[in-house]
XYZ file of C-alpha atoms in Angstrom:
473
model
C 24.958 109.514 74.248
C 26.209 106.853 76.725
C 29.793 107.066 75.491
C 29.823 110.893 75.947
C 28.426 110.572 79.444
C 30.988 107.949 80.285
C 33.869 110.042 78.769
C 32.755 113.104 80.740
C 32.234 111.039 83.876
C 35.744 109.559 83.838
C 37.221 113.010 82.985
C 36.156 114.391 86.320
C 35.748 111.182 88.342
C 36.814 111.599 91.961
C 37.964 107.972 92.461
C 40.304 108.416 89.453
C 41.566 111.622 91.082
C 42.313 109.695 94.192
C 44.053 106.827 92.239
C 46.335 109.334 90.288
C 47.219 110.978 93.634
C 47.956 107.854 95.425
C 50.031 106.372 92.551
C 52.157 109.481 92.225
C 52.691 109.553 95.994
C 53.529 105.976 96.061
C 56.053 106.305 93.239
C 57.750 109.246 94.641
C 58.124 107.644 98.010
C 59.748 104.635 96.500
C 62.427 107.118 95.204
C 63.553 107.997 98.600
C 66.809 106.326 99.774
C 66.334 103.425 102.233
C 69.870 103.417 103.839
C 70.035 106.794 105.588
C 68.430 108.848 108.225
C 67.472 112.458 107.748
C 66.850 113.667 111.308
C 69.278 116.547 110.745
C 69.571 119.010 107.839
C 73.020 120.468 107.350
C 75.747 121.050 104.773
C 79.533 121.298 105.425
C 80.349 125.130 105.823
C 76.889 125.924 107.207
C 76.102 127.013 110.770
C 74.392 124.647 113.263
C 71.288 126.417 114.344
C 69.728 123.903 116.535
C 70.645 123.263 120.136
C 73.863 121.453 121.286
C 73.763 117.954 120.006
C 75.113 115.560 122.679
C 75.720 111.856 122.200
C 73.000 109.783 123.999
C 75.318 106.593 123.629
C 78.808 105.989 122.401
C 79.516 105.223 118.771
C 82.417 105.062 116.298
C 83.127 107.782 113.704
C 82.847 106.056 110.465
C 85.046 106.999 107.478
C 83.609 108.334 104.306
C 82.773 105.571 102.064
C 84.957 106.837 99.194
C 87.928 107.339 101.510
C 87.513 103.868 102.898
C 87.292 102.368 99.435
C 90.576 104.253 98.365
C 92.372 103.111 101.559
C 91.455 99.553 100.648
C 92.717 99.967 97.138
C 95.973 101.426 98.537
C 96.357 98.487 101.017
C 95.947 96.016 98.015
C 98.514 97.854 95.878
C 101.005 98.056 98.907
C 100.767 94.334 99.365
C 103.841 92.533 98.032
C 103.139 89.710 95.433
C 104.200 86.436 96.920
C 106.688 84.120 95.223
C 107.927 80.723 96.346
C 111.472 79.541 95.796
C 112.003 75.954 94.795
C 115.427 74.807 96.005
C 115.025 71.493 94.516
C 114.651 73.033 91.080
C 118.160 74.627 91.442
C 119.914 71.416 92.167
C 117.834 69.507 89.597
C 118.769 72.059 86.852
C 122.572 71.973 87.655
C 122.532 68.179 87.622
C 120.688 68.203 84.213
C 123.138 70.709 82.884
C 126.186 68.638 84.041
C 124.664 65.420 82.571
C 124.019 67.418 79.350
C 127.586 68.309 79.046
C 128.566 64.654 79.638
C 126.190 63.515 76.928
C 127.572 66.161 74.549
C 131.030 65.004 75.363
C 130.207 61.384 74.711
C 128.448 62.300 71.501
C 131.310 64.462 70.270
C 133.756 61.598 70.907
C 131.598 58.922 69.150
C 130.990 61.330 66.195
C 134.738 61.875 65.829
C 135.315 58.093 65.891
C 132.597 57.428 63.294
C 133.998 60.178 60.979
C 137.424 58.443 61.124
C 136.335 54.891 60.638
C 133.020 55.286 58.813
C 132.014 51.848 60.244
C 128.348 50.972 60.677
C 128.721 50.046 64.273
C 130.244 53.375 65.219
C 127.475 55.242 63.315
C 124.775 53.232 65.205
C 126.417 54.099 68.584
C 126.696 57.712 67.541
C 123.031 58.026 66.403
C 121.852 56.243 69.581
C 123.534 58.755 71.778
C 122.654 61.668 69.499
C 119.049 60.817 69.523
C 118.975 60.976 73.273
C 120.365 64.475 73.317
C 117.868 67.053 74.686
C 119.572 69.762 72.530
C 120.130 68.988 68.907
C 123.261 70.351 67.299
C 123.541 71.264 63.616
C 126.852 70.673 61.526
C 128.397 73.997 62.438
C 127.718 73.485 66.133
C 129.838 70.271 66.235
C 132.943 72.267 64.939
C 132.987 74.527 67.934
C 131.411 72.041 70.643
C 134.924 71.073 71.890
C 135.688 74.727 72.715
C 132.274 74.854 74.700
C 133.146 71.765 76.512
C 136.511 73.177 77.548
C 134.476 75.962 79.457
C 131.808 73.811 80.860
C 133.021 74.342 84.642
C 132.739 78.148 83.942
C 129.421 77.827 82.366
C 128.012 75.681 85.205
C 129.279 78.284 87.730
C 127.494 81.083 85.988
C 124.271 79.221 85.792
C 124.540 78.228 89.568
C 125.186 81.856 90.431
C 122.113 82.955 88.358
C 119.825 80.284 89.917
C 120.889 81.124 93.409
C 119.906 84.873 92.805
C 116.705 83.642 91.397
C 114.703 83.397 88.024
C 111.015 84.208 88.319
C 108.245 82.851 86.130
C 106.262 86.038 85.801
C 108.025 89.174 84.255
C 104.724 91.177 84.172
C 104.646 91.241 88.060
C 108.333 92.361 88.220
C 107.386 95.359 86.009
C 104.450 96.283 88.231
C 105.937 95.954 91.621
C 109.329 97.274 92.860
C 109.404 94.899 95.844
C 108.215 91.292 96.066
C 108.078 88.747 98.859
C 110.029 85.377 98.341
C 109.088 82.540 100.430
C 111.657 79.751 101.091
C 110.121 77.098 103.339
C 108.906 78.909 106.371
C 110.939 82.131 105.807
C 109.960 85.075 103.754
C 112.344 87.758 102.434
C 111.370 91.097 100.951
C 113.607 91.759 97.883
C 113.788 94.535 95.260
C 112.360 93.357 92.031
C 115.748 94.672 90.312
C 117.605 91.909 91.783
C 115.492 89.270 90.092
C 115.053 88.385 86.450
C 112.870 86.304 84.114
C 114.034 83.796 81.674
C 114.625 86.287 78.925
C 116.736 88.547 81.269
C 118.537 85.405 82.724
C 119.721 84.379 79.082
C 121.030 87.934 78.539
C 122.919 87.859 81.861
C 124.466 84.451 81.009
C 125.499 85.848 77.608
C 127.124 88.928 79.285
C 129.020 86.944 81.865
C 130.206 84.395 79.347
C 131.441 87.161 77.028
C 133.737 88.327 79.854
C 135.162 84.840 80.046
C 135.101 83.440 76.604
C 136.529 85.496 73.686
C 135.082 83.538 70.766
C 131.547 84.801 70.007
C 130.383 81.634 68.294
C 131.328 79.637 71.398
C 129.403 82.046 73.488
C 126.308 81.768 71.315
C 126.394 77.872 71.330
C 126.860 77.835 75.165
C 123.814 80.098 75.730
C 121.668 78.055 73.409
C 122.712 74.906 75.203
C 122.019 76.292 78.689
C 118.757 78.006 77.451
C 117.423 74.581 76.308
C 117.209 73.422 79.972
C 117.062 76.712 81.948
C 113.682 77.039 83.927
C 112.472 79.538 86.637
C 113.118 78.543 90.259
C 110.931 81.149 91.775
C 107.193 80.800 91.199
C 104.311 83.219 91.710
C 101.713 82.088 94.057
C 98.480 83.807 93.092
C 96.408 82.142 95.835
C 98.696 83.343 98.660
C 98.940 86.770 97.136
C 95.136 87.182 96.910
C 94.968 85.969 100.587
C 97.464 88.535 101.669
C 95.624 91.272 99.728
C 92.395 90.200 101.567
C 94.011 90.384 104.902
C 95.504 93.713 104.163
C 92.224 95.107 103.136
C 90.366 93.643 106.149
C 92.966 95.360 108.313
C 91.978 98.788 107.091
C 89.976 100.415 109.862
C 86.493 101.536 109.072
C 86.506 104.162 111.611
C 88.699 107.183 112.538
C 87.713 107.700 116.154
C 85.075 107.317 118.779
C 82.545 109.609 120.290
C 81.764 108.850 124.029
C 78.451 108.911 125.558
C 77.540 112.428 126.723
C 80.208 113.945 124.551
C 79.153 116.994 122.506
C 78.873 116.199 118.742
C 78.197 119.832 117.606
C 77.319 123.049 119.427
C 74.883 125.638 118.559
C 76.148 128.428 116.224
C 79.119 126.071 115.516
C 80.244 125.922 111.835
C 79.908 122.344 110.532
C 83.373 121.149 109.283
C 84.275 117.891 107.568
C 84.997 116.334 110.904
C 81.763 117.352 112.483
C 79.932 116.110 109.319
C 81.607 112.748 109.698
C 80.406 112.552 113.394
C 76.845 113.559 112.362
C 76.577 110.948 109.511
C 78.077 108.240 111.936
C 75.602 109.197 114.657
C 72.691 108.895 112.079
C 74.027 105.511 111.072
C 74.321 104.388 114.579
C 70.665 105.394 115.231
C 69.564 103.315 112.364
C 71.583 100.329 113.620
C 70.025 100.724 117.083
C 66.571 101.052 115.766
C 66.386 104.710 116.763
C 64.838 107.227 114.339
C 62.589 104.751 112.593
C 63.221 102.178 109.753
C 61.380 99.910 107.254
C 57.694 100.486 107.060
C 57.592 103.279 109.585
C 60.093 105.252 107.517
C 58.163 104.456 104.300
C 54.930 105.767 106.038
C 56.802 108.887 107.117
C 58.100 109.605 103.684
C 54.750 108.921 102.199
C 53.096 111.552 104.576
C 55.808 113.902 103.777
C 55.156 113.846 100.113
C 51.282 113.914 100.804
C 51.668 117.249 102.759
C 53.701 118.787 99.875
C 51.354 117.640 97.102
C 48.234 118.433 99.017
C 49.207 122.123 99.110
C 49.446 122.123 95.351
C 46.194 120.191 95.061
C 44.296 122.729 97.249
C 45.527 125.537 95.060
C 44.429 123.817 91.821
C 41.058 123.051 93.550
C 40.582 126.647 94.541
C 42.005 128.562 91.717
C 42.364 126.242 88.746
C 39.287 124.209 88.594
C 39.696 123.677 84.959
C 42.808 121.628 85.749
C 41.478 120.104 88.904
C 38.297 118.727 87.241
C 40.201 117.249 84.270
C 41.825 114.034 85.153
C 43.826 114.012 82.036
C 45.467 117.389 82.848
C 45.943 116.162 86.479
C 47.785 113.209 85.134
C 49.934 115.308 82.802
C 51.040 117.520 85.804
C 51.703 114.352 87.840
C 53.971 113.142 85.026
C 55.990 116.215 85.061
C 56.436 116.022 88.917
C 57.376 112.279 88.508
C 60.071 113.206 85.924
C 61.564 115.722 88.216
C 61.458 113.165 91.143
C 63.101 110.596 88.878
C 66.112 112.853 88.101
C 66.335 113.711 91.854
C 66.435 110.083 92.700
C 69.193 109.472 90.070
C 71.337 112.287 91.747
C 71.631 110.240 94.839
C 71.584 106.872 93.366
C 74.540 107.215 90.956
C 77.809 106.809 92.781
C 79.780 109.507 91.126
C 81.708 112.471 92.669
C 80.109 115.119 90.666
C 77.214 117.522 91.571
C 74.399 115.680 89.693
C 71.793 117.523 91.605
C 72.176 120.544 89.200
C 71.070 118.170 86.378
C 67.495 117.864 87.891
C 65.511 119.361 85.018
C 63.105 121.294 87.130
C 63.411 124.422 84.771
C 62.305 122.233 81.874
C 59.176 121.214 83.916
C 58.510 124.730 84.981
C 58.620 125.938 81.321
C 56.233 123.154 80.200
C 53.683 124.071 82.916
C 53.833 127.743 81.839
C 53.414 126.877 78.174
C 50.622 124.255 78.757
C 48.770 126.213 81.560
C 50.115 129.513 82.904
C 53.021 131.016 84.899
C 51.116 130.825 88.241
C 50.523 127.159 87.956
C 54.045 126.792 86.914
C 55.310 128.788 89.884
C 53.369 126.770 92.439
C 54.329 123.574 90.678
C 57.985 124.696 90.943
C 57.699 125.268 94.624
C 56.131 121.879 94.926
C 58.756 120.103 92.955
C 61.476 121.972 94.802
C 60.247 120.662 98.178
C 59.940 117.145 96.774
C 63.574 117.277 95.408
C 64.676 118.433 99.013
C 62.772 115.486 100.596
C 64.107 112.904 98.146
C 67.654 114.220 98.630
C 67.419 114.097 102.489
C 65.974 117.533 103.261
C 68.520 119.191 101.090
C 67.669 122.901 101.430
C 70.504 124.118 99.303
C 69.290 122.207 96.124
C 65.610 123.231 96.802
C 66.435 126.905 96.898
C 68.661 126.776 93.802
C 66.087 124.684 91.900
C 63.379 127.071 92.945
C 65.091 130.168 91.753
C 66.122 128.729 88.415
C 62.680 127.074 87.765
C 60.837 130.309 88.839
C 62.947 132.428 86.400
C 62.396 129.793 83.682
C 58.622 130.018 84.240
C 58.500 133.811 84.182
C 60.438 134.005 80.920
C 58.175 131.771 78.840
C 54.715 133.152 78.554
C 53.583 132.581 75.025
C 54.015 129.166 73.126
C 53.757 131.029 69.790
C 57.026 132.895 70.485
C 59.587 130.078 70.451
C 62.452 132.446 70.814
C 61.451 133.007 74.480
C 62.291 129.369 75.132
C 65.849 129.866 74.048
C 66.151 133.289 75.517
C 65.247 131.697 78.863
C 68.457 129.918 78.806
C 70.284 132.933 79.981
C 67.709 133.561 82.762
C 67.839 129.998 83.912
C 71.657 130.080 84.267
C 71.386 133.467 85.867
C 69.175 132.058 88.475
C 71.528 129.009 89.008
C 74.500 131.288 89.097
C 73.261 133.783 91.780
C 71.848 130.866 94.041
C 75.022 128.683 93.717
C 77.453 131.439 94.271
C 75.435 132.935 97.191
C 75.221 129.552 98.968
C 78.927 128.803 98.251
C 80.014 132.098 99.724
C 77.789 131.521 102.843
C 79.301 128.059 103.598
C 82.780 129.397 102.511
C 83.170 126.769 99.795
C 86.311 126.779 97.496
C 86.218 128.072 94.038
C 86.836 124.767 92.413
C 83.786 123.230 93.937
C 81.544 126.231 92.953
C 82.991 126.227 89.391
C 82.047 122.503 88.956
C 78.506 123.212 90.235
C 78.172 126.053 87.840
C 79.331 123.960 84.921
C 76.598 121.380 85.630
C 74.138 124.154 86.092
C 75.123 125.597 82.691
C 74.482 122.113 81.168
C 71.042 122.003 82.578
C 70.298 125.633 81.365
C 71.110 124.485 77.911
C 69.393 121.216 77.943
C 66.125 122.350 79.412
C 65.016 124.864 76.741
C 65.841 122.303 74.048
C 64.118 119.579 75.833
C 61.091 121.733 76.246
């Protein structure tokens, strides 16, 4: 008896009703964005119906965040990668090559002497010099080394010319950029990447130039191998300076595109809102927040809380007067609250996810409306749809368009599902849901003179919602 009394008391307990209501209000209020101001309700293409809006103070016109991000990316891509030329490396490599040819000449002479005399002393001298060679020759190389040494002056000239034009240490950057910056001491030159080469290309260039001088292919091959053993880049990529240059270029991208002076008109009554006017309005709202005008922090939270309370109280009054069975059952009230929270959550996601697609049409209000109809009746579902549509509008910054579209689609979904025993009605409602979305989206699109591409994209997302909602139900 006591357990039954406790169960019935909890089922209709007024404090529990209050707790359920406050929790739902608090959670929905947390879903409101914190970084914006919603003093004005407008969409691009609509007509400004309020009085002329005049700037009470001067403020900059901020760029759209996506545009600003894109310009920063372009600034980074247009920054030339910075390389540094090492002049000492050129002279050192030429000196090393000259010394290498001298060592090879000496080794070749000692080897010939040893082959003639076959004396141990000559063999020791030859082996000593041979062990010090940076490039080791095989038996066949010795046969043509004399011919290589005859062209050592030409070979050194080719290598000198190549080093003067420059050999870079990063071929990947040459492939990505058509122009690069080369610093030599305090001077910087901008060169086409076509005029530079990496080690692999440098060896090929040496081969081509030597082939025009030396007829014997074996001599050319050995010459390229000898040079390649000591050839090194003399122009080095400086990642730190490149990153610094990119950072400076991105910092120099302006965040604003203009300025609105004090007492200048932002938008006039009956004036159509263009993209330019929309930027001014957003910049004005942002300036208000920065100046502390329009409320922020706890004051804004309280305002959003009262906004939601006003909407939900109307639905609560309807349930209290006309659906006492639901109002007096806390479990049913909790179920209704969960459906409202589900819709509010998807509305929150539609503004939180940073994607350039109309996610507002993936708010599954038709699904919630259908569930309310199946569990209760169509009137409870209709009033619930109206309530959820207003909450969506509030979360999305007083977005009237989304509220109207959601209301039309949700109402049609509620009216087309009356009997849970007839499951075919759920899938038949797919067509009616999309019809509601189609009529509302096209109507609003024509009113604000939107282009066909945007309307088509919105309809595709609405169709996705129309398919998912009956299945989800």
